[in-house]
Coordinates of C-alpha atoms (C1' of nucleotides) in Angstrom, one line a residue:
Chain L
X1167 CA 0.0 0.0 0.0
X1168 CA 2.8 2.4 0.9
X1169 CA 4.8 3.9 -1.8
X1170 CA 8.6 4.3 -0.7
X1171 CA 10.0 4.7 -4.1
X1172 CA 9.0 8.6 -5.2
X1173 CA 10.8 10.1 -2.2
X1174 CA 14.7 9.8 -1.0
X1175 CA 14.9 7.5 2.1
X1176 CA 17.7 9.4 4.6
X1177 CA 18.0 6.9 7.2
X1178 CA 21.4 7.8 8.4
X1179 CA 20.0 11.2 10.5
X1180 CA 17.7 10.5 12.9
X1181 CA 14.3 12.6 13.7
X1182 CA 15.1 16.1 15.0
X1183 CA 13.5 19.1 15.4
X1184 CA 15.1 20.5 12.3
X1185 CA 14.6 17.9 9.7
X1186 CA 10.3 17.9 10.9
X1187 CA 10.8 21.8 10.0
X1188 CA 11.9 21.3 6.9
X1189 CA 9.4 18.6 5.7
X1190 CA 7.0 20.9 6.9
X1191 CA 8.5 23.1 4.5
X1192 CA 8.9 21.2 1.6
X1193 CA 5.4 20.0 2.4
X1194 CA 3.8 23.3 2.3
X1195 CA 5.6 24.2 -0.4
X1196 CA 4.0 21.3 -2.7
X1197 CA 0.6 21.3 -1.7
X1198 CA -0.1 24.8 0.6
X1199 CA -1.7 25.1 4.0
X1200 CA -3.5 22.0 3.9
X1201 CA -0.9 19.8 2.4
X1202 CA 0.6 20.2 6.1
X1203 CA -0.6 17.3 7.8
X1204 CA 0.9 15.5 10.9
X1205 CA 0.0 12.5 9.0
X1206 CA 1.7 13.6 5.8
X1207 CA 4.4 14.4 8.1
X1208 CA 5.0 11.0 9.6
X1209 CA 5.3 9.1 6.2
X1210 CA 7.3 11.8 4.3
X1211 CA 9.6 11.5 7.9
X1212 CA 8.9 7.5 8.0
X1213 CA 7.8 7.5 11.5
X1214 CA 4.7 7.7 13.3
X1215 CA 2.5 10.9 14.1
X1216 CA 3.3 10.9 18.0
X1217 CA 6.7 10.8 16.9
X1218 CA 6.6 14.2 16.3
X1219 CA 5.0 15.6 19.1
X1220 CA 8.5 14.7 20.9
X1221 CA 10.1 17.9 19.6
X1222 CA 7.4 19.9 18.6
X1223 CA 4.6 21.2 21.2
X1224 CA 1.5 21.1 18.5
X1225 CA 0.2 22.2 15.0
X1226 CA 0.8 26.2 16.0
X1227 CA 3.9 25.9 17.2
X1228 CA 5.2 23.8 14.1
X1229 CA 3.8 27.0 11.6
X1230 CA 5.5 29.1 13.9
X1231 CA 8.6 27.6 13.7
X1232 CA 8.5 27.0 10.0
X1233 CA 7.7 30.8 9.5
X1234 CA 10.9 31.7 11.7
X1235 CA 13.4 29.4 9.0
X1236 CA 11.3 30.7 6.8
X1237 CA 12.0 34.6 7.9
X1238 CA 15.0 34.1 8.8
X1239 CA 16.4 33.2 5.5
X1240 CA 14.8 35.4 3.9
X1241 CA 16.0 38.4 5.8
X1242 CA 19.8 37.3 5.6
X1243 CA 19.2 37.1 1.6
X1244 CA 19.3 40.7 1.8
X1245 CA 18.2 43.2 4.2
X1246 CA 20.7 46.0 3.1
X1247 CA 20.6 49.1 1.3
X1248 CA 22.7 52.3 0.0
X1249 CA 20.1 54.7 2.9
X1250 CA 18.0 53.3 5.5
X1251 CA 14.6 53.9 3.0
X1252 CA 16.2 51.5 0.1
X1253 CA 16.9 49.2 3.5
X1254 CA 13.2 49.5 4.0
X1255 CA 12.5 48.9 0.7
X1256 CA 14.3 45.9 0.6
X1257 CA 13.2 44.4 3.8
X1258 CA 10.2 44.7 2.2
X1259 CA 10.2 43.4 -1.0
X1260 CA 12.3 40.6 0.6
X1261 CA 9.2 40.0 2.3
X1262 CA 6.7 40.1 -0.6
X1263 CA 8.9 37.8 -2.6
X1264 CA 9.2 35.2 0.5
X1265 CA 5.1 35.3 0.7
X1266 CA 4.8 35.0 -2.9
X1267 CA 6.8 32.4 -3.2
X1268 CA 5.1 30.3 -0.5
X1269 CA 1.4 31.4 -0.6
X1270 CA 1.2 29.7 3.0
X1271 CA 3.5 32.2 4.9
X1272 CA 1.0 35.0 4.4
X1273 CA -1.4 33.1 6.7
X1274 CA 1.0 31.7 8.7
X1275 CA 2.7 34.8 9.4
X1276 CA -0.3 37.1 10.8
X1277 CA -1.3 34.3 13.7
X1278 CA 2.6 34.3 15.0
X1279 CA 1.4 37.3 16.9
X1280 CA 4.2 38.8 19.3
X1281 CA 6.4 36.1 18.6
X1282 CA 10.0 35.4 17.1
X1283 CA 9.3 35.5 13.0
X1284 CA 7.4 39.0 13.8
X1285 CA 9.7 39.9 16.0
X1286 CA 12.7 39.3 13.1
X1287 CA 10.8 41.3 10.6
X1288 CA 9.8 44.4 13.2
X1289 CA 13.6 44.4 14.3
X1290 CA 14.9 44.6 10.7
X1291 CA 12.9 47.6 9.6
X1292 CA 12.7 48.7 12.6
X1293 CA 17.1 49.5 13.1
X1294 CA 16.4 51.4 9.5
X1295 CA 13.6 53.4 10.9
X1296 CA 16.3 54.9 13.8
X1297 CA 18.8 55.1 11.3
X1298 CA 16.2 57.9 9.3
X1299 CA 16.2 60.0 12.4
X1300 CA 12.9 59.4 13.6
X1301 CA 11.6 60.7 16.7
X1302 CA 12.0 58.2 19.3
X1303 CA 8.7 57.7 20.2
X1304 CA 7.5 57.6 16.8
X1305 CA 10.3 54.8 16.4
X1306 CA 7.6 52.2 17.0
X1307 CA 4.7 53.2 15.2
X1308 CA 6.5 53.9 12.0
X1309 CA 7.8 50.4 11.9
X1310 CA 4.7 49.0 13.2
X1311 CA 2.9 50.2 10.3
X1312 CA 5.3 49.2 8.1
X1313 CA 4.7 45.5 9.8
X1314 CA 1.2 45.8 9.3
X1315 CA 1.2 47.0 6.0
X1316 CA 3.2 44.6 5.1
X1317 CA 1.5 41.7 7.1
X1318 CA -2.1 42.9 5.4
X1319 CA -0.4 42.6 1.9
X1320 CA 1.1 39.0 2.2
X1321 CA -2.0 37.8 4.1
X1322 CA -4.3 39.1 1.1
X1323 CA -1.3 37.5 -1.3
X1324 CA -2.5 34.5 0.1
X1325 CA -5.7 34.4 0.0
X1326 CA -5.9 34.9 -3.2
X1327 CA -3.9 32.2 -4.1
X1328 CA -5.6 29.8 -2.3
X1329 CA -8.8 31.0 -3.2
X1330 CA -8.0 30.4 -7.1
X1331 CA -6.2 27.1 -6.1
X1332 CA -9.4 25.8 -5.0
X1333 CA -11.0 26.6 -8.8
X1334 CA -8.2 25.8 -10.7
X1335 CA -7.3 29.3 -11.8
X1336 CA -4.2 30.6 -12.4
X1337 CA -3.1 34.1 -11.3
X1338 CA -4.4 36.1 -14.5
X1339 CA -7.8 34.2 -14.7
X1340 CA -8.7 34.9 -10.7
X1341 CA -7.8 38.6 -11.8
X1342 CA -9.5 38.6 -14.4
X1343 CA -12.5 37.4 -12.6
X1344 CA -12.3 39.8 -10.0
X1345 CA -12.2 42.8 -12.4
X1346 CA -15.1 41.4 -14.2
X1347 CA -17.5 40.8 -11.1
X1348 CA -16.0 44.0 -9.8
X1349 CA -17.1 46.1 -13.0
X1350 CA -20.5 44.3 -12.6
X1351 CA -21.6 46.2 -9.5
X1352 CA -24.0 48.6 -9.2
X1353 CA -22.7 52.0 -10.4
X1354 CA -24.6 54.3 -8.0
X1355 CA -23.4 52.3 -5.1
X1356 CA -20.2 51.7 -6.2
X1357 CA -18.5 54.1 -7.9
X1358 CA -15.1 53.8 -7.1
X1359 CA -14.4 49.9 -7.7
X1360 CA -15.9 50.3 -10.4
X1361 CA -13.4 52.8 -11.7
X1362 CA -10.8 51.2 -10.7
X1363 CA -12.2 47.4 -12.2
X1364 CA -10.0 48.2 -15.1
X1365 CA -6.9 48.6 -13.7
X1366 CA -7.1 45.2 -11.7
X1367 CA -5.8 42.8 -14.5
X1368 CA -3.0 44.9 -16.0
X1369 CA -1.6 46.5 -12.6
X1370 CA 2.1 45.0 -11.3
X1371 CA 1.2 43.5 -7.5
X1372 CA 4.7 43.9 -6.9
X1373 CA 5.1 48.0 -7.7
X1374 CA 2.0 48.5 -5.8
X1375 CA 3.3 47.0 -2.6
X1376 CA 6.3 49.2 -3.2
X1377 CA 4.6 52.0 -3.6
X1378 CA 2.5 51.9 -0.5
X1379 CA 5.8 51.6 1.6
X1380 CA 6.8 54.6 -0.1
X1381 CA 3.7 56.4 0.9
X1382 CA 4.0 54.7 4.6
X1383 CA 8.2 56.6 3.9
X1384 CA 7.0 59.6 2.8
X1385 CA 4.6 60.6 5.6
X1386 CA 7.5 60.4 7.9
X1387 CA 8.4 63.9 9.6
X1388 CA 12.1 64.0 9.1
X1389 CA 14.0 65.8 11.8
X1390 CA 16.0 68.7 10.4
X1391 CA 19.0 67.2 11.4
X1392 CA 18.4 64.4 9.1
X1393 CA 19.9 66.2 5.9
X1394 CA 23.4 65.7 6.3
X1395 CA 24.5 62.4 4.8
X1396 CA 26.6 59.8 6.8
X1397 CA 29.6 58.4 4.9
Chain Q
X1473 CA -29.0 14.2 26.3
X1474 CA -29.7 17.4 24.5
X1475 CA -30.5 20.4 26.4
X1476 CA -32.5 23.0 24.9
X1477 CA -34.2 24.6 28.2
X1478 CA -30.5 26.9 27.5
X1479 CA -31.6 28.3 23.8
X1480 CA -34.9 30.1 23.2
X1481 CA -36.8 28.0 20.4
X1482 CA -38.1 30.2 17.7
X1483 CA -40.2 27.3 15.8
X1484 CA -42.2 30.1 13.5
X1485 CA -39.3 31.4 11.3
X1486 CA -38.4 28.3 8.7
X1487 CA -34.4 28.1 8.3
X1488 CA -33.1 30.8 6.4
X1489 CA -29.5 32.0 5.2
X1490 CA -30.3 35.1 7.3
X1491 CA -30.6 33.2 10.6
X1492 CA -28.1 30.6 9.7
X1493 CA -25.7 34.3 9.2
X1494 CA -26.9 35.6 12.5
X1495 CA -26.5 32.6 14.4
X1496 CA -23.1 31.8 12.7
X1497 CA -22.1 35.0 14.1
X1498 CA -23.7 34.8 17.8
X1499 CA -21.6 31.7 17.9
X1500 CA -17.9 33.3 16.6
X1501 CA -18.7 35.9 19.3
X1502 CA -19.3 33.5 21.8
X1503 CA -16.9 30.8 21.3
X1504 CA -14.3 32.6 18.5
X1505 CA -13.3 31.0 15.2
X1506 CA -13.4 27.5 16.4
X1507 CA -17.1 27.9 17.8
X1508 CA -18.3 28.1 14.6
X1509 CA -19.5 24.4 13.7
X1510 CA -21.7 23.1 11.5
X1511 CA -23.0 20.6 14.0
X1512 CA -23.0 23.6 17.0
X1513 CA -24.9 25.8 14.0
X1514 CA -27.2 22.8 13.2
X1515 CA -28.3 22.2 17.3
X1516 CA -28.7 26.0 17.6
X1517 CA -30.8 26.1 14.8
X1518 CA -32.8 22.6 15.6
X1519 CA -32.0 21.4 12.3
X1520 CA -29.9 19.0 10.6
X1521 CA -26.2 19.7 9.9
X1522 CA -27.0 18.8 6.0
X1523 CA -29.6 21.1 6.1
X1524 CA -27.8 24.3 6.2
X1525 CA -25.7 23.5 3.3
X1526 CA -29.2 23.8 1.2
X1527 CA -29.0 27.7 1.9
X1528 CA -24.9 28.0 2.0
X1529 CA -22.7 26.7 -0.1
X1530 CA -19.9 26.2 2.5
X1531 CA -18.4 26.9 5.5
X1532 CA -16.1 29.7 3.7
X1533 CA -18.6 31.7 1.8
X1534 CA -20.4 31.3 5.4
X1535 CA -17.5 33.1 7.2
X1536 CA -17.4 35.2 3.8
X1537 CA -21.3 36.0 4.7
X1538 CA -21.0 36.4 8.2
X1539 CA -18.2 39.1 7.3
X1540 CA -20.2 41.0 5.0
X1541 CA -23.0 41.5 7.4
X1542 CA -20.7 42.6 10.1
X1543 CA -19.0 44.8 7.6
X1544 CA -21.9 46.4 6.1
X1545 CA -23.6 46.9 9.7
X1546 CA -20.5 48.6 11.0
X1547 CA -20.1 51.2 7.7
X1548 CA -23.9 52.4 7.9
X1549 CA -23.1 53.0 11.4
X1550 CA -20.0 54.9 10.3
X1551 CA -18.8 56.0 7.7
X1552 CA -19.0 60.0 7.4
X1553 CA -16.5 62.9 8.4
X1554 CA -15.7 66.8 8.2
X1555 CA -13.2 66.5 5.6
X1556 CA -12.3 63.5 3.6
X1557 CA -9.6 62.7 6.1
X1558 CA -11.9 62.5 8.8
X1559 CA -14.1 59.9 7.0
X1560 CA -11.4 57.9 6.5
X1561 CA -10.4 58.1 10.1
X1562 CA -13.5 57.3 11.0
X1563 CA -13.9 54.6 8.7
X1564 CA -10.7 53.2 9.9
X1565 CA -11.6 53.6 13.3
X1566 CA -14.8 51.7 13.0
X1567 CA -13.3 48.8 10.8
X1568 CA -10.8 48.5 14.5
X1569 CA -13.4 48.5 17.0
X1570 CA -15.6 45.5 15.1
X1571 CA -12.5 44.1 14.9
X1572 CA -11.7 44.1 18.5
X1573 CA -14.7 43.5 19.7
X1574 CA -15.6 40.5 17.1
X1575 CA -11.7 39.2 16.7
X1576 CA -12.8 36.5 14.4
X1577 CA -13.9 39.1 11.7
X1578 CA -10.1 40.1 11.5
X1579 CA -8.9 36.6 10.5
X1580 CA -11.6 35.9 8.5
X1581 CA -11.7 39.3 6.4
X1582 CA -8.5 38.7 5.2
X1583 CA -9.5 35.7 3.2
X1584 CA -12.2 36.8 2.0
X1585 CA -9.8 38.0 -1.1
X1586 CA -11.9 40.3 -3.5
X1587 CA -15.1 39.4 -2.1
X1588 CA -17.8 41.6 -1.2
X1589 CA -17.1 42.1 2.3
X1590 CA -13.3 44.0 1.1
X1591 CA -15.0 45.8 -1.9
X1592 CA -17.3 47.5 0.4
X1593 CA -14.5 49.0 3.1
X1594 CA -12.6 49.7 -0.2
X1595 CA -15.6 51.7 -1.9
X1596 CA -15.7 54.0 1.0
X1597 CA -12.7 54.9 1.4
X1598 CA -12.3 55.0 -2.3
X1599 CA -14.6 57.4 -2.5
X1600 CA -13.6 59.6 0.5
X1601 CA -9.6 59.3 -1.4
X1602 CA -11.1 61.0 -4.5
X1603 CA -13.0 63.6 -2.6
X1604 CA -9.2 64.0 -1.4
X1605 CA -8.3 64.6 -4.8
X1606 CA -5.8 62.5 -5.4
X1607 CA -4.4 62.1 -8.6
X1608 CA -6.4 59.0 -10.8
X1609 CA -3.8 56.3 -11.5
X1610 CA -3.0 57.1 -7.1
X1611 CA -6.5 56.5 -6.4
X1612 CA -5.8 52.7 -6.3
X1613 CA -2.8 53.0 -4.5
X1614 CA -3.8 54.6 -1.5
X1615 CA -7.3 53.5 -1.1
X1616 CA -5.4 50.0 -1.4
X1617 CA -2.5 50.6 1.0
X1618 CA -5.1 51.8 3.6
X1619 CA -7.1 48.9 3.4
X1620 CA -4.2 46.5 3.8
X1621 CA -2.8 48.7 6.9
X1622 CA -6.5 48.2 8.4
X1623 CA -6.5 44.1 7.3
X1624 CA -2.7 43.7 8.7
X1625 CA -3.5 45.3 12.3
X1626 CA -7.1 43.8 12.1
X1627 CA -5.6 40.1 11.6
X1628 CA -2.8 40.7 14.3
X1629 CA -5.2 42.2 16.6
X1630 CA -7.1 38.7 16.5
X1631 CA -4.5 36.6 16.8
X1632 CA -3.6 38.1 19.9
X1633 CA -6.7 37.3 21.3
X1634 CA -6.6 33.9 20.1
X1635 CA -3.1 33.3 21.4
X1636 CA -4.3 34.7 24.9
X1637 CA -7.7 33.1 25.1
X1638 CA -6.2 30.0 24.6
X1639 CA -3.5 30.7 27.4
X1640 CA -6.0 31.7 29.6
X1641 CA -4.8 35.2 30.2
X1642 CA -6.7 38.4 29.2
X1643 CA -4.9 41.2 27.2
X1644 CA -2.9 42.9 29.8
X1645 CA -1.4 39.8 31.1
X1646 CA -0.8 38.8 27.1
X1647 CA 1.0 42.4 26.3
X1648 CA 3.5 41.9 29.3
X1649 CA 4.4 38.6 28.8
X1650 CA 5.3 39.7 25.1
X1651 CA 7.1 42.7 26.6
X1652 CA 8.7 40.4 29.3
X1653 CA 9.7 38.5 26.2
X1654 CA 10.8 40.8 24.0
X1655 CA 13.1 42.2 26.9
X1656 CA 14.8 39.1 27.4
X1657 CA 16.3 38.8 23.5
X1658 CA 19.9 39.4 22.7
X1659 CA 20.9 43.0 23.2
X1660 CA 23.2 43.0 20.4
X1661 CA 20.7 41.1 17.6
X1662 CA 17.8 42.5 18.8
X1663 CA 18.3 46.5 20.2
X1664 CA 15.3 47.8 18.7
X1665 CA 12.5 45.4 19.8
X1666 CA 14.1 45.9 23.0
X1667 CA 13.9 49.6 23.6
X1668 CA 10.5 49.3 22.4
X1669 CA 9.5 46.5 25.0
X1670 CA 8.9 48.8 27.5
X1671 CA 6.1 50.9 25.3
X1672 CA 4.3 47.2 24.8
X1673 CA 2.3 47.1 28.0
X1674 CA 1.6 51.2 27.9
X1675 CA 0.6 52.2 24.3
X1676 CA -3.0 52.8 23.1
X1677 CA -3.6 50.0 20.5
X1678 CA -6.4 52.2 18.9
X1679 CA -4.2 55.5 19.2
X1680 CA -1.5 53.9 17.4
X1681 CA -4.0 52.3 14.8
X1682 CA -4.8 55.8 13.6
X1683 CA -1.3 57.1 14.3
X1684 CA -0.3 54.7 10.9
X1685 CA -3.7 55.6 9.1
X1686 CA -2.2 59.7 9.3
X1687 CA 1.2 58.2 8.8
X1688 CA 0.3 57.2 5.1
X1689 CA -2.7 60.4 4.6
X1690 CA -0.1 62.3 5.0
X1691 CA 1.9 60.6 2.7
X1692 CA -0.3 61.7 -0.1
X1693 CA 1.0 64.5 -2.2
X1694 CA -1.9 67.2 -2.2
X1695 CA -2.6 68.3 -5.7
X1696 CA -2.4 72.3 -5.6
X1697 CA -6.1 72.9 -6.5
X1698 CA -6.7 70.5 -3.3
X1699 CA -6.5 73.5 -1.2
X1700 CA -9.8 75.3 -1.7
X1701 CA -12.6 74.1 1.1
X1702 CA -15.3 73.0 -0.2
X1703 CA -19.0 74.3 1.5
Chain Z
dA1193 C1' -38.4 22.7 -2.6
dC1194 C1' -36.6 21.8 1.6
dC1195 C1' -35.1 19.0 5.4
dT1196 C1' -33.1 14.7 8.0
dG1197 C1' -29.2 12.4 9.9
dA1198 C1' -26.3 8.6 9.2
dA1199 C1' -22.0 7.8 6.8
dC1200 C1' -17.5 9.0 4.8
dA1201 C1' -13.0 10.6 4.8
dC1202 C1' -10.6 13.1 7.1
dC1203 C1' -8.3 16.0 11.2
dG1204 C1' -5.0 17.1 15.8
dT1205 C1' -3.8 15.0 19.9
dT1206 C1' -3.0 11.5 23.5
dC1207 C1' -1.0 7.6 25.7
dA1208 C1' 0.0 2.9 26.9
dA1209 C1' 3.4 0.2 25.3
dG1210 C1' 7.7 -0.6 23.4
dT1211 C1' 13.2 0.1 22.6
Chain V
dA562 C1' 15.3 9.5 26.0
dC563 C1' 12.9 8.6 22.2
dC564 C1' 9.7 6.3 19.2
dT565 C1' 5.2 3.5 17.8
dG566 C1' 0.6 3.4 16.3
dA567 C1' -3.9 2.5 17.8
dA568 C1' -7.6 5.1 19.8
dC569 C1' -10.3 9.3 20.9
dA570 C1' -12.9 13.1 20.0
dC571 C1' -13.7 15.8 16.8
dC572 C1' -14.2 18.1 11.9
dG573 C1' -16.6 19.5 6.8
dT574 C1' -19.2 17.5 3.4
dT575 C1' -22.3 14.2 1.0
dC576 C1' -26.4 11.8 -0.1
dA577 C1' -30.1 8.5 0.0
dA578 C1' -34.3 9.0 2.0
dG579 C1' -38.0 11.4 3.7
dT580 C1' -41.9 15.5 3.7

DNA sequence: ACCTGAACACCGTTCAAGT
DNA sequence: ACCTGAACACCGTTCAAGT
């Protein structure tokens, strides 16, 4: 009944808390939030499902601590820049590449709350935010937006994903789809998406989410002793 | 075995997808996210649990339902202001406190993708960002980054309520642990979530909110013939 | 047309029992 | 200390059968 043949048997290592992360990974990678399964888990590990529960607390915690490799990968890949708003930038689309990329981090990453992956990501921008000579108290709300912009973004991301997943569209067709029901509405009561129906299928996600961190930069109040550059 | 001397039976009113809506969302408010049941839906409602798929097609376009009735509730209530600004405060303000004081909407909102219950909170601010004349191809933009500000906080806001309910602690104890936390990380990797520790347990979650929703207003480039008041 | 409720194919989690 | 895997208490969803 079992098939052994279609994945690589690693006997050598034994089961750590490491390798359960990573077939979580590669697991939610292949077949998105779902596909993660402490079932699927003991046969891709070739073990049994308590087996797991010896290094890893429960299903939350597991997420968790596949958003944290996850992050914190991502955010070594690059999390530099020539000033502290193209670090920002960066961070960012750093970010937005990692959700894209794995549709299931959006979710994941909104229900890690105050926790370590959030934590990676607030400290990041937020060491560029007192490099542009922010106020100090205003320290944390600019970066907490910034988190939540970002956050709001990548959990949309992957919703939509998963939502045309689950009817076999691809990106362009869900689009499409949406600008079509959109431009479908009644016009006295909705005026605006209507308008703006049209520029759903052609626009470039990725610019967008680039430009609302610019607008997020931009409403910054910079200190007058910002000006002067540092070498 | 059953117990019904608890619920008030309603016999007149045949099964509906209004009541099944209202009673899916007396039940999120009771018991959160994972109150909602089709077989806790089906006793409340003296029914059968295959009944209620007759009027809903599943349980997401029932979370996607119950969020559109909160949604539009919450805007009529709403969703006016001075100046454009001030709508869009207030709208913003609003979308918080349903948030807050239903945390499931915040998680489920953000997968409801381009669905109804979005397009609505994006119409009006839409609208009030035009009124703000911004320029047409920004429209999208801002209205946009607004929204996913308000989704990000909104999403975080319920998982923190999730993550204490299901420690048993109520918010305050939940915000010092996480400051307690947050204190406690390497000084050298992590100096900027520590010096903001401290602000965890004090801030004004709502004041902040709005703090970010200025943050990107302000952003906005004004148009010149934006400064005329209109009567 | 609308409702019933047993049945199906799953879940996460636990725990006695093994090594 | 670490692993096994059956068992428990749930899920969402379907569907023959009823009215």
């Amino acid at each position: 009944m079992k098939r052994k043949a279609s994945s690589p048997q690693r006997r050598e290592e034994s089961l750590s808390r490491e390798r359960i992360i990573e077939a979580s990974i590669e697991l939610l990678d292949r077949s998105g939030e779902d596909g993660l399964t402490f079932r699927a888990l003991a046969e891709r590990l070739a073990t049994g499902a308590g087996a797991i529960y010896w290094h890893v607390a429960n299903k939350s915690d597991l997420l968790t601590a596949a958003c944290d490799a996850m992050v914190t990968r991502r955010l070594k890949a690059n999390a530099t820049g020539a000033t502290p708003s193209a670090a920002i930038r960066s961070i960012a689309g750093e970010m937005f590449d990692a959700i894209d990329e794995h549709p299931w981090l959006g979710s994941a990453l909104i229900h890690c709350a105050g926790q370590m992956p959030m934590v990676r990501i607030l400290e990041a921008i937020g060491q560029q935010v007192r490099a542009l000579d922010v106020a100090g108290e205003a320290q944390w709300q600019v970066a907490c937006a910034l988190l939540n912009y970002i956050l709001g973004v990548g959990g949309q991301n992957a919703a939509h994903t998963q939502f045309a997943k689950a009817r076999d569209l691809d990106r362009t067709d869900f689009l499409n789809a949406m600008a079509t029901m959109w431009s479908e509405l009644d016009p006295d009561d909705y005026p605006f998406a209507r308008s703006v129906a049209g520029q759903l299928s052609t626009h470039d996600d990725r610019a967008d989410f680039l430009t609302g961190i610019d607008l997020i930069l931009k409403g910054i109040d910079p200190s007058p002793t910002a000006v002067h550059s540092i070498p």
